[in-house]
Short mmCIF file of C-alpha atoms and ligand atoms in Angstrom, two decimals:
data_model
loop_
_atom_site.label_atom_id
_atom_site.label_comp_id
_atom_site.label_asym_id
_atom_site.label_seq_id
_atom_site.Cartn_x
_atom_site.Cartn_y
_atom_site.Cartn_z
CA MET A 1319 -1.64 -31.58 -0.27
CA ASP A 1320 -0.73 -30.46 -3.50
CA THR A 1321 2.72 -30.11 -4.21
CA GLU A 1322 2.47 -29.54 -8.07
CA SER A 1323 4.06 -25.82 -7.55
CA PRO A 1324 6.88 -26.07 -5.32
CA SER A 1325 7.52 -23.02 -3.02
CA SER A 1326 10.79 -21.23 -3.21
CA PRO A 1327 12.06 -17.66 -2.27
CA ASP A 1328 10.71 -16.58 -5.56
CA ASN A 1329 7.30 -18.72 -5.15
CA PRO A 1330 6.71 -18.19 -1.47
CA LEU A 1331 3.64 -19.99 0.26
CA ILE A 1332 2.36 -17.34 2.07
CA ILE A 1333 2.79 -13.27 0.81
CA GLN A 1334 2.25 -10.82 3.87
CA GLY A 1335 0.24 -8.26 1.72
CA GLY A 1336 1.27 -4.48 1.26
CA MET A 1337 -0.79 -2.35 4.08
CA GLY A 1338 -0.83 1.10 3.37
CA ILE A 1339 -0.36 3.78 4.86
CA GLY A 1340 3.28 2.18 7.07
CA VAL A 1341 0.86 -0.76 8.27
CA SER A 1342 3.44 -3.17 6.66
CA ASN A 1343 5.98 -1.23 7.39
CA TRP A 1344 10.18 -2.31 7.28
CA VAL A 1345 9.78 -4.16 10.81
CA LEU A 1346 7.21 -6.38 9.54
CA ALA A 1347 8.18 -7.43 5.88
CA ARG A 1348 12.03 -7.95 7.22
CA ALA A 1349 10.34 -10.54 10.15
CA VAL A 1350 8.05 -12.18 7.28
CA SER A 1351 11.33 -12.32 4.82
CA MET A 1352 13.78 -13.71 7.73
CA SER A 1353 10.62 -16.30 8.16
CA GLY A 1354 11.13 -17.71 4.69
CA GLN A 1355 7.92 -16.05 3.59
CA LEU A 1356 7.53 -12.89 1.47
CA GLY A 1357 7.36 -9.87 3.39
CA VAL A 1358 5.96 -6.62 1.54
CA VAL A 1359 6.63 -2.64 2.58
CA SER A 1360 3.82 -0.57 1.72
CA GLY A 1361 5.45 2.41 -0.32
CA THR A 1362 1.85 4.42 -0.39
CA ALA A 1363 2.64 7.95 1.20
CA ILE A 1364 6.16 6.50 2.30
CA ASP A 1365 7.33 10.13 2.03
CA THR A 1366 5.38 11.38 4.33
CA VAL A 1367 5.60 8.37 6.95
CA ILE A 1368 9.25 8.69 6.74
CA VAL A 1369 9.52 12.51 7.30
CA ARG A 1370 7.36 12.03 10.32
CA ARG A 1371 9.12 9.32 11.91
CA LEU A 1372 12.48 11.62 11.72
CA GLN A 1373 10.06 14.16 13.28
CA ASP A 1374 9.16 12.14 15.93
CA GLY A 1375 12.87 11.52 16.90
CA ASP A 1376 13.67 8.53 14.73
CA VAL A 1377 14.01 6.41 18.11
CA GLY A 1378 16.59 3.48 17.08
CA GLY A 1379 18.21 5.74 14.54
CA HIS A 1380 17.02 3.14 11.80
CA VAL A 1381 15.90 5.97 9.31
CA ARG A 1382 19.17 7.94 9.82
CA THR A 1383 20.99 4.45 9.10
CA ALA A 1384 19.56 3.80 5.96
CA ILE A 1385 19.38 6.97 4.64
CA GLU A 1386 23.47 7.02 4.97
CA GLN A 1387 23.08 4.26 2.41
CA PHE A 1388 21.64 6.49 0.02
CA PRO A 1389 23.65 6.83 -3.22
CA ILE A 1390 22.90 9.76 -4.80
CA PRO A 1391 24.91 12.46 -2.50
CA GLY A 1392 23.19 15.30 -0.52
CA VAL A 1393 19.78 14.13 -0.41
CA GLY A 1394 20.05 12.55 2.55
CA GLU A 1395 21.21 15.30 4.59
CA SER A 1396 19.14 17.78 3.27
CA ALA A 1397 15.98 15.45 4.37
CA ILE A 1398 17.56 15.33 8.06
CA ARG A 1399 18.47 19.05 8.20
CA ARG A 1400 14.73 19.74 7.24
CA TYR A 1401 12.64 17.00 9.31
CA PHE A 1402 14.91 15.29 12.14
CA LEU A 1403 14.18 16.52 15.62
CA PRO A 1404 16.37 14.65 18.13
CA ASP A 1405 13.69 15.14 20.96
CA GLY A 1406 10.74 14.66 18.72
CA ARG A 1407 8.06 17.58 18.24
CA PRO A 1408 7.86 20.14 20.91
CA ASN A 1409 4.59 20.06 22.44
CA ALA A 1410 3.50 17.69 20.41
CA ALA A 1411 3.36 20.47 17.82
CA PRO A 1412 1.88 19.63 14.11
CA TYR A 1413 4.20 17.97 11.69
CA LYS A 1414 5.61 19.70 8.99
CA MET A 1415 4.45 18.59 5.80
CA LEU A 1416 5.76 18.35 2.64
CA PRO A 1417 4.25 19.92 -0.49
CA MET A 1418 1.48 17.84 -1.98
CA GLN A 1419 2.25 16.20 -5.30
CA LYS A 1420 1.67 17.50 -8.50
CA GLN A 1421 2.27 16.40 -12.42
CA VAL A 1422 5.79 17.98 -12.07
CA VAL A 1423 7.21 18.74 -8.89
CA SER A 1424 10.95 19.88 -7.82
CA ALA A 1425 13.69 17.28 -7.79
CA ALA A 1426 14.13 18.00 -4.35
CA ARG A 1427 10.58 16.41 -3.76
CA GLN A 1428 11.23 13.84 -6.19
CA GLN A 1429 13.83 13.11 -4.53
CA LEU A 1430 12.84 12.77 -1.00
CA ILE A 1431 10.45 9.93 -2.59
CA MET A 1432 13.42 8.04 -3.78
CA LEU A 1433 14.93 8.46 -0.08
CA ALA A 1434 11.51 7.44 1.64
CA SER A 1435 11.39 4.15 -0.42
CA PHE A 1436 15.00 3.21 -0.67
CA VAL A 1437 15.08 3.65 3.62
CA GLU A 1438 12.00 1.26 3.66
CA VAL A 1439 12.98 -1.21 1.40
CA TRP A 1440 16.71 -0.86 2.52
CA LEU A 1441 15.97 -1.66 6.34
CA ALA A 1442 13.36 -4.32 5.60
CA LYS A 1443 16.40 -6.24 3.47
CA HIS A 1444 18.96 -5.55 5.81
CA GLY A 1445 21.11 -8.38 8.04
CA HIS A 1446 19.52 -11.14 5.62
CA ASP A 1447 19.57 -12.26 1.81
CA ARG A 1448 15.73 -12.85 1.40
CA PRO A 1449 13.78 -11.45 -0.89
CA VAL A 1450 11.71 -8.17 0.04
CA GLY A 1451 8.39 -6.66 -2.02
CA ILE A 1452 7.04 -3.13 -2.23
CA ASN A 1453 3.29 -2.71 -2.69
CA LEU A 1454 2.06 0.85 -4.62
CA LEU A 1455 -1.44 1.45 -5.62
CA THR A 1456 -1.66 1.86 -9.37
CA LYS A 1457 -4.42 4.78 -8.68
CA VAL A 1458 -1.83 7.07 -6.73
CA GLN A 1459 -0.15 7.80 -9.96
CA MET A 1460 1.84 11.01 -9.04
CA PRO A 1461 4.69 9.51 -6.71
CA ASN A 1462 4.87 5.96 -8.12
CA LEU A 1463 7.68 6.43 -10.61
CA ALA A 1464 10.35 8.07 -7.83
CA THR A 1465 8.99 5.40 -5.52
CA LEU A 1466 9.60 2.46 -7.63
CA TYR A 1467 13.18 3.58 -8.79
CA GLY A 1468 13.89 4.62 -4.71
CA ALA A 1469 12.71 1.03 -4.08
CA MET A 1470 14.97 -0.39 -6.89
CA LEU A 1471 18.01 1.38 -5.67
CA ALA A 1472 17.63 -0.59 -2.63
CA GLY A 1473 17.44 -3.70 -4.12
CA VAL A 1474 13.81 -4.56 -4.21
CA ASP A 1475 13.09 -8.31 -5.27
CA PHE A 1476 9.31 -7.78 -6.11
CA VAL A 1477 6.62 -5.14 -7.03
CA LEU A 1478 3.06 -6.06 -6.59
CA MET A 1479 0.24 -3.43 -7.82
CA GLY A 1480 -3.29 -2.98 -7.88
CA ALA A 1481 -5.97 -0.66 -7.60
CA GLY A 1482 -6.04 0.22 -11.16
CA ILE A 1483 -4.51 -1.66 -14.17
CA PRO A 1484 -1.07 -1.22 -13.82
CA ARG A 1485 -0.51 -1.68 -17.41
CA GLU A 1486 2.85 0.58 -17.69
CA ILE A 1487 4.77 -0.54 -14.96
CA PRO A 1488 6.75 -3.47 -15.94
CA GLY A 1489 8.31 -1.44 -18.78
CA ALA A 1490 9.28 1.29 -16.18
CA LEU A 1491 10.62 -1.24 -14.03
CA ASP A 1492 12.95 -2.11 -17.25
CA ALA A 1493 14.06 1.04 -17.80
CA PHE A 1494 14.68 1.73 -14.23
CA ALA A 1495 17.07 -1.51 -13.96
CA GLU A 1496 18.98 0.52 -16.90
CA HIS A 1497 18.59 3.88 -15.43
CA ARG A 1498 16.90 5.23 -18.02
CA PRO A 1499 13.35 7.57 -18.06
CA ALA A 1500 9.76 5.89 -17.68
CA SER A 1501 6.44 7.60 -18.76
CA LEU A 1502 3.05 6.54 -17.43
CA LYS A 1503 -0.11 8.27 -19.06
CA PHE A 1504 -1.72 10.47 -16.55
CA ASP A 1505 -5.37 9.93 -16.17
CA VAL A 1506 -6.76 13.54 -16.19
CA ALA A 1507 -10.51 14.47 -15.74
CA GLY A 1508 -11.87 16.59 -18.72
CA LEU A 1509 -9.01 16.34 -21.21
CA SER A 1510 -10.38 16.87 -24.91
CA ALA A 1511 -10.78 14.42 -27.05
CA GLY A 1512 -7.39 13.10 -28.38
CA GLU A 1513 -5.14 15.05 -25.54
CA THR A 1514 -3.08 12.84 -23.31
CA GLU A 1515 -1.06 13.85 -20.53
CA SER A 1516 1.83 12.02 -19.07
CA LEU A 1517 4.04 11.62 -15.83
CA THR A 1518 7.93 11.18 -16.43
CA PHE A 1519 10.54 10.36 -14.48
CA ASP A 1520 14.03 10.37 -15.41
CA PRO A 1521 16.49 8.68 -13.26
CA ARG A 1522 19.88 10.45 -14.78
CA LEU A 1523 18.69 14.20 -13.76
CA HIS A 1524 19.16 12.53 -10.21
CA PHE A 1525 21.74 10.05 -10.49
CA PRO A 1526 23.71 11.08 -13.64
CA ASN A 1527 26.72 9.01 -12.38
CA ALA A 1528 24.75 5.36 -11.99
CA SER A 1529 26.62 3.05 -14.29
CA THR A 1530 25.88 -0.62 -12.53
CA PRO A 1531 22.37 -1.43 -13.82
CA LEU A 1532 19.87 -2.52 -10.88
CA SER A 1533 18.02 -5.51 -10.63
CA ARG A 1534 14.28 -5.58 -12.55
CA PRO A 1535 12.10 -7.03 -9.73
CA ARG A 1536 9.36 -9.32 -10.48
CA PHE A 1537 6.15 -7.88 -11.13
CA LEU A 1538 2.92 -9.26 -9.58
CA ALA A 1539 -0.18 -7.60 -10.46
CA ILE A 1540 -3.02 -7.92 -8.07
CA VAL A 1541 -6.31 -8.22 -9.81
CA SER A 1542 -10.14 -9.35 -9.18
CA ALA A 1543 -11.00 -10.71 -12.24
CA HIS A 1544 -9.38 -13.19 -14.69
CA SER A 1545 -9.77 -11.08 -17.87
CA LEU A 1546 -7.99 -8.25 -16.23
CA ALA A 1547 -5.01 -10.99 -15.33
CA THR A 1548 -5.68 -12.23 -18.97
CA THR A 1549 -5.15 -8.29 -20.10
CA LEU A 1550 -2.11 -7.47 -18.45
CA ALA A 1551 -0.25 -11.19 -19.50
CA ARG A 1552 -1.15 -9.94 -22.90
CA LYS A 1553 -1.00 -6.29 -23.28
CA ALA A 1554 1.21 -5.15 -20.60
CA ASN A 1555 4.47 -3.13 -21.68
CA GLY A 1556 6.62 -5.36 -19.99
CA ARG A 1557 6.90 -8.52 -18.01
CA VAL A 1558 4.65 -9.80 -15.90
CA ASP A 1559 5.93 -12.23 -13.26
CA GLY A 1560 2.38 -13.47 -11.73
CA PHE A 1561 -0.83 -12.42 -10.22
CA ILE A 1562 -2.36 -11.60 -6.73
CA ILE A 1563 -5.98 -12.96 -7.44
CA GLU A 1564 -7.92 -10.71 -4.43
CA GLY A 1565 -11.60 -11.00 -3.56
CA PRO A 1566 -14.27 -8.61 -2.16
CA THR A 1567 -13.57 -9.83 1.53
CA ALA A 1568 -9.52 -8.45 1.49
CA GLY A 1569 -8.98 -5.57 4.08
CA GLY A 1570 -8.39 -2.33 2.35
CA HIS A 1571 -9.96 -1.03 -0.72
CA ASN A 1572 -12.04 -3.85 -3.02
CA ALA A 1573 -12.91 -3.75 -6.37
CA PRO A 1574 -16.28 -2.61 -6.84
CA PRO A 1575 -18.90 -5.22 -7.56
CA ARG A 1576 -19.21 -6.03 -11.69
CA GLY A 1577 -22.32 -4.47 -13.24
CA GLU A 1578 -24.92 -2.39 -11.75
CA LEU A 1579 -24.22 -1.36 -7.96
CA SER A 1580 -26.73 -2.56 -5.49
CA LEU A 1581 -26.27 -2.11 -1.91
CA ASN A 1582 -27.80 -4.15 1.21
CA ASN A 1583 -29.43 -3.06 4.20
CA LEU A 1584 -26.33 -1.71 5.48
CA GLY A 1585 -25.34 0.22 2.49
CA GLU A 1586 -22.57 -2.40 1.37
CA PRO A 1587 -21.86 -3.16 -1.68
CA ILE A 1588 -23.57 -6.80 -3.19
CA TYR A 1589 -21.03 -8.82 -4.94
CA GLY A 1590 -22.69 -11.88 -7.02
CA GLU A 1591 -21.72 -14.41 -9.35
CA ARG A 1592 -20.13 -11.95 -11.88
CA ASP A 1593 -17.34 -11.00 -9.40
CA VAL A 1594 -16.13 -15.05 -9.02
CA VAL A 1595 -12.96 -15.11 -10.43
CA ASP A 1596 -12.31 -18.18 -13.17
CA LEU A 1597 -9.20 -19.78 -11.66
CA GLU A 1598 -9.24 -22.14 -14.76
CA LYS A 1599 -8.52 -19.16 -16.85
CA VAL A 1600 -5.86 -17.90 -14.68
CA ARG A 1601 -4.17 -21.44 -14.73
CA GLU A 1602 -4.33 -21.23 -18.26
CA LEU A 1603 -1.87 -17.95 -18.49
CA GLY A 1604 0.69 -20.32 -17.11
CA LEU A 1605 2.09 -17.62 -14.64
CA PRO A 1606 2.01 -18.30 -10.78
CA PHE A 1607 -1.10 -16.63 -8.60
CA TRP A 1608 -1.82 -16.21 -5.34
CA ILE A 1609 -5.13 -15.73 -3.40
CA ALA A 1610 -5.95 -12.90 -1.56
CA GLY A 1611 -9.03 -12.25 0.73
CA GLY A 1612 -10.42 -14.29 3.45
CA VAL A 1613 -8.11 -17.33 3.35
CA GLY A 1614 -5.96 -16.42 5.87
CA SER A 1615 -5.66 -20.01 7.54
CA PRO A 1616 -4.39 -23.61 7.09
CA GLU A 1617 -7.56 -24.41 5.11
CA GLY A 1618 -7.57 -21.02 3.08
CA LEU A 1619 -3.76 -22.29 2.13
CA ARG A 1620 -4.52 -25.91 1.59
CA ALA A 1621 -7.57 -24.91 -0.41
CA ALA A 1622 -5.64 -22.44 -2.82
CA ARG A 1623 -2.85 -24.81 -3.30
CA ALA A 1624 -5.57 -27.51 -4.30
CA ALA A 1625 -6.56 -24.85 -6.55
CA GLY A 1626 -3.41 -24.19 -8.63
CA ALA A 1627 -2.17 -21.52 -6.34
CA ALA A 1628 1.50 -20.86 -5.81
CA GLY A 1629 -0.11 -20.01 -2.19
CA ILE A 1630 -1.63 -16.86 -0.53
CA GLN A 1631 -1.44 -13.26 0.25
CA VAL A 1632 -2.69 -12.58 3.86
CA GLY A 1633 -3.25 -8.97 5.18
CA THR A 1634 -5.60 -8.81 8.15
CA LEU A 1635 -3.94 -11.35 10.52
CA PHE A 1636 -0.68 -9.57 9.88
CA ALA A 1637 -2.04 -6.14 10.44
CA TYR A 1638 -2.43 -7.31 14.10
CA CYS A 1639 0.82 -8.81 14.78
CA SER A 1640 3.44 -6.94 17.10
CA GLU A 1641 5.73 -5.98 14.02
CA SER A 1642 2.99 -4.10 12.29
CA GLY A 1643 2.84 -0.31 11.92
CA LEU A 1644 -0.67 -0.01 13.67
CA ALA A 1645 -0.49 2.00 17.03
CA ALA A 1646 -0.55 -0.05 19.96
CA ASP A 1647 -4.00 1.35 21.64
CA ILE A 1648 -5.92 0.59 18.33
CA LYS A 1649 -4.21 -2.99 18.05
CA ALA A 1650 -5.18 -3.57 21.62
CA ARG A 1651 -9.02 -2.27 21.06
CA VAL A 1652 -9.50 -4.07 18.06
CA LEU A 1653 -8.27 -7.47 19.47
CA SER A 1654 -9.60 -7.05 22.82
CA GLY A 1655 -13.01 -6.33 20.49
CA VAL A 1656 -12.56 -9.49 18.30
CA ARG A 1657 -11.94 -11.63 21.95
CA ALA A 1658 -15.65 -9.84 23.02
CA ASN A 1659 -17.21 -10.54 19.72
CA GLY A 1660 -17.75 -6.90 19.48
CA VAL A 1661 -15.98 -6.02 16.05
CA ARG A 1662 -18.16 -5.40 12.74
CA ILE A 1663 -16.65 -4.66 9.28
CA LEU A 1664 -18.37 -2.11 7.06
CA THR A 1665 -18.03 -2.11 3.35
CA ASP A 1666 -18.48 1.44 2.78
CA PRO A 1667 -18.90 2.20 -0.98
CA ARG A 1668 -18.76 5.84 -0.37
CA ALA A 1669 -15.68 6.57 2.31
CA SER A 1670 -12.87 6.04 -0.30
CA PRO A 1671 -11.96 9.47 -2.50
CA THR A 1672 -10.92 6.53 -4.66
CA GLY A 1673 -14.48 5.57 -5.73
CA TYR A 1674 -13.48 2.56 -4.59
CA PRO A 1675 -15.27 0.52 -1.71
CA PHE A 1676 -13.08 0.44 1.64
CA LYS A 1677 -13.54 -1.45 4.60
CA LEU A 1678 -13.82 -0.07 7.58
CA VAL A 1679 -13.29 -1.84 11.22
CA GLU A 1680 -15.92 -0.46 14.03
CA VAL A 1681 -15.70 -1.42 17.65
CA ASP A 1682 -16.66 0.13 20.60
CA GLY A 1683 -14.34 2.47 22.12
CA LEU A 1684 -12.72 3.28 19.07
CA ASP A 1685 -12.99 6.96 18.26
CA SER A 1686 -12.77 6.95 14.27
CA GLN A 1687 -12.67 9.71 11.76
CA ASP A 1688 -16.35 10.38 10.78
CA GLU A 1689 -18.39 13.21 8.58
CA ARG A 1690 -17.84 15.93 12.01
CA ARG A 1691 -14.46 15.71 10.78
CA VAL A 1692 -13.72 19.41 9.85
CA ARG A 1693 -12.62 18.97 6.30
CA VAL A 1694 -8.80 20.21 5.11
CA CYS A 1695 -6.99 18.46 2.22
CA ASP A 1696 -2.98 18.80 3.30
CA LEU A 1697 -1.45 15.16 2.20
CA GLY A 1698 -3.31 15.13 -1.33
CA TYR A 1699 -2.49 11.77 -2.37
CA LEU A 1700 -5.72 10.96 -3.25
CA ARG A 1701 -6.05 14.14 -5.30
CA THR A 1702 -7.06 13.70 -8.93
CA PRO A 1703 -6.11 16.12 -11.50
CA TYR A 1704 -8.12 17.44 -13.83
CA ARG A 1705 -8.38 20.10 -16.66
CA ALA A 1706 -8.95 23.74 -15.65
CA ALA A 1707 -10.88 26.63 -17.54
CA SER A 1708 -7.59 28.33 -17.68
CA GLY A 1709 -6.17 25.29 -19.54
CA LYS A 1710 -3.82 24.55 -16.39
CA LEU A 1711 -4.08 21.20 -14.41
CA GLY A 1712 -5.77 21.62 -11.22
CA TYR A 1713 -6.34 18.76 -8.69
CA ARG A 1714 -8.97 17.83 -6.21
CA CYS A 1715 -9.99 15.22 -3.76
CA PRO A 1716 -13.91 14.82 -2.77
CA ALA A 1717 -12.69 14.63 0.82
CA GLU A 1718 -11.52 18.33 0.37
CA PRO A 1719 -13.97 21.45 2.01
CA VAL A 1720 -16.99 20.89 -0.61
CA ASP A 1721 -16.89 24.58 -1.34
CA ALA A 1722 -13.11 24.09 -2.76
CA TYR A 1723 -14.34 20.85 -4.48
CA VAL A 1724 -17.48 22.17 -6.14
CA ALA A 1725 -15.14 25.42 -7.30
CA LYS A 1726 -12.85 23.13 -8.96
CA GLY A 1727 -15.59 21.69 -11.31
CA GLY A 1728 -16.60 18.85 -8.90
CA ASP A 1729 -20.01 17.47 -8.51
CA VAL A 1730 -21.28 18.28 -4.95
CA ALA A 1731 -22.71 14.65 -4.93
CA ASP A 1732 -19.53 13.14 -5.16
CA THR A 1733 -18.48 14.72 -1.99
CA VAL A 1734 -21.29 12.81 0.28
CA GLY A 1735 -19.70 10.58 2.52
CA ARG A 1736 -16.24 10.85 1.83
CA ARG A 1737 -13.29 10.51 4.28
CA CYS A 1738 -9.79 12.00 4.35
CA LEU A 1739 -7.90 8.35 4.07
CA CYS A 1740 -4.63 10.12 4.08
CA ASN A 1741 -5.19 11.47 7.50
CA GLY A 1742 -6.89 8.44 8.86
CA LEU A 1743 -4.51 6.17 7.63
CA ALA A 1744 -1.78 8.04 8.99
CA ALA A 1745 -3.39 8.52 12.22
CA ASN A 1746 -3.87 4.86 12.18
CA ILE A 1747 0.13 4.16 12.90
CA GLY A 1748 0.64 6.64 15.52
CA GLN A 1749 1.43 9.66 12.68
CA PRO A 1750 -1.86 11.59 13.64
CA GLN A 1751 -1.80 15.27 12.45
CA ARG A 1752 -2.12 17.69 15.24
CA ARG A 1753 -5.42 19.97 14.70
CA SER A 1754 -6.61 23.24 16.48
CA ASP A 1755 -9.26 20.80 17.53
CA GLY A 1756 -7.02 17.89 18.91
CA ASP A 1757 -5.24 14.86 16.68
CA GLU A 1758 -6.98 13.62 13.69
CA LYS A 1759 -8.64 10.35 14.10
CA PRO A 1760 -7.79 6.70 12.85
CA LEU A 1761 -10.07 4.99 10.07
CA VAL A 1762 -9.21 0.98 10.54
CA THR A 1763 -9.51 -1.17 7.88
CA SER A 1764 -9.24 -4.74 7.80
CA GLY A 1765 -10.77 -8.04 5.62
CA ASP A 1766 -14.09 -9.91 7.00
CA ASP A 1767 -11.70 -12.22 8.80
CA LEU A 1768 -11.23 -10.02 11.55
CA VAL A 1769 -14.44 -11.25 13.40
CA SER A 1770 -13.16 -14.71 13.26
CA LEU A 1771 -9.46 -13.96 14.23
CA GLY A 1772 -10.66 -14.98 17.84
CA GLY A 1773 -10.08 -18.55 17.25
CA PHE A 1774 -6.56 -17.81 15.92
CA LEU A 1775 -5.75 -15.82 19.01
CA GLY A 1776 -7.18 -18.04 21.70
CA GLY A 1777 -6.42 -16.44 25.10
CA ARG A 1778 -3.43 -14.17 23.59
CA GLU A 1779 -3.51 -10.64 23.77
CA ARG A 1780 -0.21 -10.28 21.13
CA TYR A 1781 1.15 -12.29 18.82
CA SER A 1782 4.20 -12.64 16.34
CA SER A 1783 4.30 -12.34 12.81
CA THR A 1784 5.99 -15.86 12.96
CA GLU A 1785 2.99 -17.41 14.83
CA VAL A 1786 0.97 -16.38 11.95
CA ILE A 1787 3.36 -17.90 9.53
CA GLU A 1788 3.48 -21.05 11.70
CA TYR A 1789 -0.12 -21.44 11.93
CA LEU A 1790 -0.77 -20.74 8.41
CA LEU A 1791 1.69 -23.55 7.32
CA SER A 1792 0.65 -25.84 10.07
CA GLN A 1793 -1.00 -27.96 7.46
CA THR A 1794 1.73 -28.27 5.07
CA GLY A 1795 4.62 -29.90 6.29
CA ALA A 1796 6.70 -26.70 5.29
CA SER A 1797 8.13 -24.95 8.53
CA ILE A 1798 9.52 -21.53 9.51
CA ALA A 1799 12.89 -20.61 7.70
CA GLY A 1800 16.38 -21.25 9.62
CA PRO A 1801 18.31 -18.01 10.18
CA ALA A 1802 18.50 -15.82 7.06
CA VAL A 1803 22.26 -14.46 6.46
C1 LIG B 2869 -5.03 -2.71 6.98
C2 LIG B 2869 -4.66 -3.23 5.85
C3 LIG B 2869 -4.41 -2.05 4.59
C4 LIG B 2869 -4.13 -2.64 3.47
N1 LIG B 2869 -3.34 -1.80 2.45
C5 LIG B 2869 -3.24 -2.48 1.47
C6 LIG B 2869 -2.32 -1.46 0.29
O1 LIG B 2869 -1.87 -0.40 0.80
N2 LIG B 2869 -2.28 -2.07 -1.25
C7 LIG B 2869 -2.95 -3.04 -1.26
O2 LIG B 2869 -2.64 -3.40 -2.47
N3 LIG B 2869 -3.63 -3.85 -1.07
C8 LIG B 2869 -3.66 -3.51 0.84
N4 LIG B 2869 -4.76 -4.22 1.76
C9 LIG B 2869 -4.81 -5.56 1.40
C10 LIG B 2869 -3.71 -6.63 1.62
O3 LIG B 2869 -2.47 -6.45 0.97
C11 LIG B 2869 -4.37 -8.07 1.46
O4 LIG B 2869 -4.51 -8.55 0.05
C12 LIG B 2869 -5.31 -8.43 1.92
O5 LIG B 2869 -5.59 -8.02 3.47
C13 LIG B 2869 -5.71 -9.81 2.09
O6 LIG B 2869 -6.96 -10.37 2.29
P1 LIG B 2869 -7.23 -10.27 3.85
O7 LIG B 2869 -7.49 -9.16 4.64
O8 LIG B 2869 -8.31 -11.48 4.17
O9 LIG B 2869 -5.80 -11.39 4.43
C14 LIG B 2869 -4.50 -3.78 2.74
C15 LIG B 2869 -5.03 -4.62 4.04
C16 LIG B 2869 -5.36 -4.52 5.33
C17 LIG B 2869 -5.72 -5.54 6.24
#
């Protein structure tokens, strides 16, 4: 194989892709990093994930152990006081909720986000010295700065962000390394010409005694077009260290096709020639890159290396391994569907409130969220801000109750077919909110490769992340790392 770009902890052959909410948790990321590749925790909605772990009794005590290491006094104690239930929720009562994000929130709310991302990264890094990354969605703007600072307090080594254009993130990482404030342009609908809004996070308000600089993580932008890679390499407000080039077969959200949207007979977006990334143009940028989407195989790794990539980013194969955060019953159901050739992947252009196509797993016996769900918006990560007639900022989500969305100036057409990703994805990891009519139902996502996972699975009912890595490396001559301490 092509060995021109050598692999190293900073240039791994395999990146285990970030998978939200809580699918790529600290257990998975730690296992992957300890095997010598790059493990990545998901930082999306990590505050809710952590307070729900506390309310479910924090089995094993991991969250509380990490909380003890948080350097800002009082924050962890207050989270434990408010959310920790030693015996779990009584009679599976509903989870206690966090206040939803807004442009400006209380210091305590910001600190909870910092604490949560600190906990997840600290746990993933605990007991070894190999790099760990965190993944965030650019479009989920409001919690991102506090999440990044919390992750940096835990020494995160890589930040990987897509789903939007993360132009201002590299500069924010530079600022946070020196505990300086950082701002992002806040995307608000309905601003008048020339008007701008921003999101600001100032570490010194929370951690006035911070003196030692933090190490600045490497920043990898996840993109689906070489033009975007070029723009980021030239115009980001700080250093971009590499790219993940993600194609439309990848699990989770996909970039929409370029040009006018046309759909196949299943209602899925049709991708064409214009969506193929020109890797020659990416190579010319001179930065390392990894290919993602449908390349989770030894052949995929080989082809990526031959094309000049440092390696591959893989999601789907890792999502179903024993260490991932997906609920055990969902894993078992989907894997048995795979063995019976009974799974389908639908790329749904409407489901996600973000407006990006989102891949949904369909398998017999998996009771997924559908249009019968009684709409309620109480997690609110995908709410978008708008300028209300009163002049204030309001927040709306096309998956919230239709009347409320329309009353906030939203177009009723935007609400059609939308799913509540926030509650669906929380249900995927065994943290469904309890409603009067039962638990929230899951919304499982995977890449197109799920249907062919049977070849890797063989007769097994389960597999570990180490087995995934051994399989992916099997044509390279590289091997699993020795003990990492
Ligand atoms: C369950 C699941 C959740 C995902 N969530 C995210 C996410 O939160 N952020 C992100 O950037 N990518 C997300 N992805 C994409 C992966 O990080 C990765 O790029 C992709 O899965 C690679 O393609 P593959 O699925 O064919 O292996 C997700 C993928 C899966 C399967």
